[in-house]
DNA sequence: ACCGTGGTTAGCTTTC
DNA sequence: GAAAGCTAACCACGGT
């Protein structure tokens, strides 16, 4: 492997953040690792979702319709949340809690 | 005058895109003019909206509350729209329409 | 307790605020109406702008490029305006005008 | 009922689809449930990621910078994967493996 | 006066 | 290849 290390700036071998950024470098690497791990999981879920749509389609359900339903239900949820927030605002306005 | 004219390409008088990009240049300029005109109007409206919030506040209404109401009503509208779209989808599915 | 339902979201029919929030409710409704009206117009303009970009693209101009130009010209405009303001300041300082 | 509750089935109790769509309705609901569940998890991960960026920022690292690094490493990863795939292709072409 | 937050916009990906 | 949905950067507002 030659040129694929573009972004691991230490330029040297792996795990070599210490000589460049010292402790800070290690913390940074830790953050990046955590983020990459989480994004991997997130991508896997996106993949799963796609598969479910695929299954549904194979069973005869239009993905488009399902998406619309999911979307509508989401808007529903959101509406409820917004209404709650408004209520809190009103309560605050009249001094309740 | 140093670098303030970075983007005013014609550099000289108006309508001087012809010698550089020819007809294409003129069309491009036309597009840009239209966009700039529209964005101006849009900015003016944003300003107006801000003023209304200001007035409301001066009258004793919390901008925050008003924003929340406006938002909630918007979600409401959206919900209705999504429901309509779903209905269309259903109708199409059963061959109506 | 007098105005807890101030906003009783018009979801239903018109003029629903009168019996609940009284005059205050009417004023609030008026503010909301004005805001919604303005936001509608603003959204319409945003739509128009999008369309212009679409046209431009269909004609062979990259939207991305046009956006950059528009942005450049905007900061340019601002620079010029600020320079003018500065000039006015100077003139005022030395008693001109 | 003037409102647009066409699709908010679950609003009430479970299993409400049976009398309408029969078995098909149940399968549809199952698909929707699975999708919503997965999307929830996905949203939770997005939240987690945001938090990590927040932590990083609190530690003095610019989120923007970290994002750039993460992006760079991602395309890097892709490059490596594609190179591997190409290698496999070559090996297959010459009869290895 | 600054920070944090929420809204807006642009660029990318995916879908049709 | 056009259109839409998703995501990330930007900006402006409100709060402290």
XYZ file of C-alpha atoms (C1' of nucleotides) in Angstrom:
420
model
C 0.000 0.000 0.000
C 1.490 3.202 -1.070
C -0.517 6.300 -1.671
C -3.661 5.613 0.230
C -2.521 7.331 3.380
C -3.329 10.769 2.112
C -5.221 11.835 5.133
C -3.348 10.286 7.983
C -1.190 13.344 8.204
C 1.441 12.060 10.478
C 2.844 10.926 7.179
C 4.758 8.256 8.946
C 3.372 4.962 10.131
C 0.096 4.415 11.901
C -0.597 5.638 15.375
C 1.971 8.280 14.995
C 0.076 11.324 16.033
C 2.110 11.721 19.154
C 5.189 13.248 17.630
C 3.213 15.784 15.662
C 0.283 16.935 17.664
C 1.178 15.289 20.917
C -1.718 14.580 23.192
C -3.989 16.779 21.142
C -3.317 14.583 18.127
C -4.380 11.535 20.043
C -7.592 13.124 21.137
C -8.311 14.211 17.625
C -7.746 10.712 16.339
C -10.056 9.382 18.980
C -12.792 11.750 17.881
C -12.333 10.786 14.281
C -12.442 7.108 15.099
C -15.657 7.495 17.008
C -17.237 9.469 14.207
C -16.211 6.980 11.583
C -17.538 4.138 13.623
C -20.899 5.827 14.054
C -21.118 6.777 10.412
C -20.463 3.201 9.447
C -23.379 2.049 11.552
C -25.508 4.787 10.114
C -24.665 3.758 6.580
C -25.511 0.165 7.440
C -28.934 1.246 8.641
C -29.518 3.220 5.468
C -28.703 0.061 3.610
C -31.151 -1.920 5.715
C -33.888 0.569 5.008
C -33.267 0.291 1.319
C -33.558 -3.451 1.597
C -36.888 -3.236 3.351
C -38.214 -1.087 0.532
C -36.899 -3.680 -1.851
C -38.708 -6.474 -0.026
C -41.904 -4.478 0.073
C -41.684 -3.879 -3.648
C -41.125 -7.584 -4.238
C -44.287 -8.230 -2.237
C -46.246 -5.886 -4.433
C -46.181 -2.630 -2.486
C -45.111 0.495 -4.308
C -42.092 2.012 -2.573
C -43.379 5.402 -3.549
C -46.589 4.867 -1.618
C -44.781 3.541 1.408
C -42.453 6.506 1.385
C -45.404 8.820 1.282
C -47.032 7.114 4.227
C -43.855 7.196 6.240
C -43.457 10.847 5.419
C -47.016 11.680 6.386
C -46.654 9.925 9.699
C -43.494 11.842 10.322
C -45.226 15.143 9.640
C -47.938 14.026 12.028
C -45.423 13.432 14.733
C -43.817 16.750 14.077
C -47.108 18.548 14.294
C -47.753 17.062 17.662
C -44.335 18.140 18.841
C -44.780 21.675 17.578
C -48.145 21.921 19.268
C -46.599 20.795 22.535
C -43.894 23.366 22.263
C -46.461 26.054 21.647
C -48.361 24.940 24.690
C -45.227 25.221 26.787
C -44.761 28.715 25.468
C -48.298 29.635 26.479
C -47.880 28.163 29.913
C -44.698 30.097 30.380
C -46.454 33.247 29.192
C -49.142 33.024 31.846
C -46.725 32.078 34.553
C -47.580 28.411 34.896
C -44.310 26.740 35.727
C -9.108 51.448 -7.020
C -7.463 48.216 -6.287
C -9.381 45.005 -6.137
C -12.926 46.009 -5.580
C -13.910 45.157 -9.104
C -13.112 41.519 -8.856
C -16.405 40.427 -10.265
C -17.642 43.258 -12.386
C -16.373 41.657 -15.516
C -17.256 44.150 -18.152
C -14.797 46.422 -16.395
C -15.745 49.088 -18.854
C -19.231 50.334 -19.586
C -22.425 48.329 -19.462
C -23.468 45.794 -22.032
C -19.953 44.893 -22.843
C -20.108 41.175 -22.661
C -20.159 40.751 -26.405
C -16.473 41.010 -27.033
C -15.706 38.398 -24.428
C -18.290 35.696 -24.517
C -20.303 36.869 -27.501
C -23.954 35.881 -27.530
C -23.420 33.412 -24.750
C -22.075 36.196 -22.587
C -25.181 38.245 -23.168
C -27.432 35.387 -22.209
C -25.403 34.734 -19.113
C -25.633 38.365 -18.122
C -29.352 38.267 -18.637
C -29.689 35.290 -16.324
C -27.599 36.971 -13.701
C -29.602 40.160 -13.921
C -32.847 38.302 -13.462
C -31.521 36.415 -10.486
C -30.183 39.520 -8.850
C -33.453 41.307 -9.336
C -35.403 38.472 -7.777
C -33.018 38.164 -4.867
C -33.380 41.842 -4.188
C -37.132 41.479 -3.936
C -36.717 38.454 -1.765
C -34.412 40.320 0.608
C -36.920 43.157 0.784
C -39.619 40.726 1.845
C -37.379 39.232 4.506
C -36.920 42.749 5.783
C -40.670 43.293 5.842
C -41.204 40.132 7.812
C -38.664 41.210 10.355
C -40.485 44.494 10.716
C -43.782 42.772 11.361
C -42.186 40.748 14.135
C -40.831 43.991 15.505
C -44.251 45.600 15.482
C -45.796 42.582 17.136
C -43.186 42.672 19.846
C -43.831 46.359 20.407
C -47.492 45.472 20.848
C -46.648 42.942 23.495
C -46.535 39.673 21.548
C -43.524 37.487 21.970
C -41.824 36.935 18.619
C -40.895 33.471 19.779
C -44.509 32.539 20.280
C -45.558 33.974 16.970
C -42.815 32.072 15.231
C -43.979 28.882 16.837
C -47.559 29.479 15.737
C -46.488 30.233 12.212
C -44.390 27.116 12.193
C -47.204 24.975 13.517
C -49.585 26.271 10.891
C -47.023 25.530 8.255
C -46.676 21.956 9.449
C -50.465 21.742 9.362
C -50.530 22.831 5.784
C -47.812 20.418 4.897
C -49.654 17.576 6.523
C -52.704 18.297 4.461
C -50.624 18.370 1.312
C -48.929 15.093 2.108
C -52.267 13.473 2.833
C -53.579 14.657 -0.514
C -50.605 13.231 -2.306
C -51.082 9.926 -0.590
C -54.708 9.902 -1.608
C -53.726 10.481 -5.215
C -51.351 7.589 -4.948
C -54.108 5.361 -3.629
C -56.483 6.398 -6.341
C -53.884 5.672 -8.952
C -53.264 2.291 -7.356
C -56.854 1.194 -7.694
C -57.210 2.574 -11.167
C -59.331 5.604 -10.408
C -58.414 8.795 -12.159
C -56.569 32.328 31.817
C -58.019 34.997 29.700
C -55.875 34.353 26.705
C -54.465 30.901 27.020
C -56.000 29.982 23.734
C -54.811 33.077 22.054
C -53.709 31.155 19.081
C -56.264 28.390 18.977
C -54.824 27.523 15.636
C -57.308 28.581 13.021
C -57.109 25.105 11.688
C -60.865 25.334 11.596
C -62.889 28.220 10.366
C -62.008 31.901 10.185
C -62.476 34.467 12.902
C -62.106 31.914 15.573
C -60.013 34.106 17.794
C -62.606 36.704 18.635
C -64.480 34.895 21.328
C -61.377 33.590 22.983
C -58.700 36.176 22.957
C -60.799 39.186 22.245
C -59.110 42.184 20.717
C -55.647 40.872 21.461
C -56.500 37.721 19.570
C -57.524 39.728 16.565
C -54.331 41.702 16.547
C -52.314 38.564 16.873
C -54.177 36.982 14.017
C -53.547 40.033 11.942
C -49.818 39.799 12.564
C -49.791 36.149 11.697
C -51.722 36.748 8.528
C -49.332 39.420 7.414
C -46.342 37.242 8.134
C -47.785 34.286 6.308
C -48.640 36.413 3.350
C -45.135 37.791 3.140
C -43.577 34.383 3.544
C -45.693 33.079 0.748
C -44.433 35.769 -1.557
C -40.918 35.086 -0.414
C -41.304 31.410 -1.173
C -42.698 32.243 -4.595
C -39.636 34.315 -5.346
C -37.350 31.539 -4.195
C -39.210 29.327 -6.622
C -38.733 31.815 -9.415
C -35.032 31.978 -8.736
C -34.789 28.241 -8.862
C -36.518 28.283 -12.206
C -34.100 30.791 -13.606
C -31.239 28.557 -12.578
C -33.049 25.732 -14.286
C -33.385 27.693 -17.497
C -29.763 28.697 -17.346
C -28.773 25.085 -16.917
C -30.905 24.060 -19.869
C -29.041 26.654 -21.879
C -25.737 25.173 -20.902
C -24.673 27.310 -17.954
C -23.674 25.561 -14.796
C -25.858 26.723 -11.871
C -22.904 26.354 -9.594
C -20.886 28.783 -11.644
C -23.678 31.297 -11.834
C -24.112 31.120 -8.095
C -20.488 31.931 -7.616
C -20.727 34.913 -9.895
C -23.816 36.192 -8.157
C -22.142 35.809 -4.813
C -19.020 37.609 -5.949
C -21.008 40.485 -7.322
C -22.908 40.696 -4.083
C -19.869 41.124 -1.878
C -18.598 43.530 -4.467
C -21.746 45.589 -4.179
C -21.439 45.595 -0.426
C -17.868 46.746 -0.616
C -18.836 49.594 -2.873
C -21.691 50.600 -0.606
C -19.467 50.588 2.420
C -16.882 52.623 0.589
C -19.561 55.152 -0.259
C -20.679 55.318 3.320
C -17.154 55.884 4.408
C -16.846 58.649 1.891
C -19.965 60.311 3.246
C -18.499 60.088 6.687
C -15.367 61.788 5.524
C -17.285 64.517 3.801
C -19.356 65.124 6.902
C -16.202 65.212 8.995
C -14.675 67.975 6.977
C -17.896 69.912 6.785
C -18.764 69.216 3.179
C -22.478 68.864 2.643
C -64.288 15.641 10.075
C -62.885 18.280 7.920
C -59.370 17.507 8.853
C -56.965 15.486 6.830
C -56.460 12.439 8.933
C -56.647 10.072 6.030
C -53.428 8.290 6.813
C -52.828 8.668 10.477
C -53.979 5.187 11.212
C -51.892 4.293 14.172
C -53.050 7.370 16.015
C -55.289 5.086 17.949
C -54.705 1.501 18.921
C -52.752 -1.237 17.223
C -53.960 -3.597 14.545
C -56.273 -1.095 13.085
C -55.503 -2.034 9.518
C -57.021 -5.490 9.574
C -60.579 -4.575 8.744
C -59.505 -2.429 5.857
C -56.710 -4.093 3.989
C -56.830 -7.502 5.538
C -53.629 -9.494 5.349
C -52.108 -7.107 2.886
C -52.709 -4.299 5.334
C -50.873 -6.185 8.014
C -47.903 -6.803 5.821
C -47.843 -3.170 4.828
C -47.954 -2.112 8.423
C -45.137 -4.455 9.219
C -42.987 -2.914 6.500
C -43.764 0.559 7.737
C -42.952 -0.377 11.293
C -39.631 -1.828 10.316
C -38.756 1.232 8.306
C -39.718 3.604 11.057
C -37.749 1.617 13.566
C -34.659 1.702 11.401
C -35.031 5.383 10.686
C -35.291 6.059 14.378
C -32.038 4.274 14.998
C -30.479 6.132 12.131
C -31.612 9.436 13.573
C -30.219 8.452 16.955
C -26.848 7.775 15.387
C -26.937 11.117 13.625
C -27.554 12.640 16.996
C -24.628 10.784 18.489
C -22.373 11.988 15.731
C -23.455 15.532 16.329
C -22.621 15.124 19.969
C -19.155 13.893 19.194
C -18.586 16.966 17.056
C -19.848 19.014 19.954
C -17.403 17.380 22.326
C -14.594 17.880 19.883
C -15.475 21.518 19.575
C -15.530 21.892 23.343
C -12.038 20.448 23.350
C -10.887 23.019 20.858
C -11.160 21.184 17.548
C -13.063 22.882 14.770
C -15.938 20.652 13.612
C -15.457 21.903 10.110
C -11.887 20.708 10.060
C -12.793 17.331 11.448
C -15.475 16.958 8.814
C -12.928 17.590 6.127
C -10.622 14.993 7.546
C -13.388 12.443 7.804
C -14.405 13.129 4.238
C -10.865 12.789 2.969
C -10.403 9.507 4.731
C -13.655 8.275 3.288
C -12.701 8.853 -0.329
C -9.391 7.328 0.560
C -11.106 4.222 1.792
C -13.098 4.044 -1.389
C -9.978 4.326 -3.446
C -8.441 1.452 -1.622
C -11.515 -0.692 -2.025
C -11.700 -0.016 -5.707
C -8.062 -0.820 -6.117
C -8.646 -4.126 -4.394
C -11.551 -4.919 -6.631
C -9.480 -4.136 -9.672
C -6.812 -6.458 -8.382
C -9.342 -9.236 -7.993
C -10.421 -8.646 -11.538
C -6.887 -8.956 -12.779
C -6.312 -12.109 -10.838
C -9.456 -13.634 -12.246
C -8.426 -12.573 -15.721
C -5.170 -14.401 -15.556
C -6.699 -17.417 -13.949
C -5.376 -16.953 -10.465
C -7.863 -17.978 -7.819
C -20.845 41.401 23.221
C -20.625 36.524 22.616
C -22.313 31.975 22.209
C -25.502 28.723 21.125
C -29.422 27.628 18.407
C -32.599 27.436 14.732
C -33.625 28.480 10.025
C -32.003 28.874 5.264
C -29.466 27.582 1.304
C -26.377 24.841 -1.589
C -24.423 20.723 -3.022
C -24.889 15.441 -3.453
C -27.207 11.304 -3.953
C -30.758 8.744 -5.383
C -34.907 7.933 -7.718
C -37.944 7.798 -11.630
C -31.222 13.377 -17.342
C -34.560 15.708 -14.653
C -36.601 15.892 -9.985
C -36.647 15.098 -5.268
C -34.811 13.928 -0.685
C -30.885 14.154 2.300
C -27.084 16.283 4.354
C -23.845 19.827 5.459
C -22.355 24.782 5.573
C -23.936 29.367 6.455
C -26.295 33.043 8.630
C -29.126 35.577 11.565
C -31.644 35.693 15.739
C -32.382 35.312 20.689
C -30.455 34.478 25.123
C -26.978 35.185 28.696
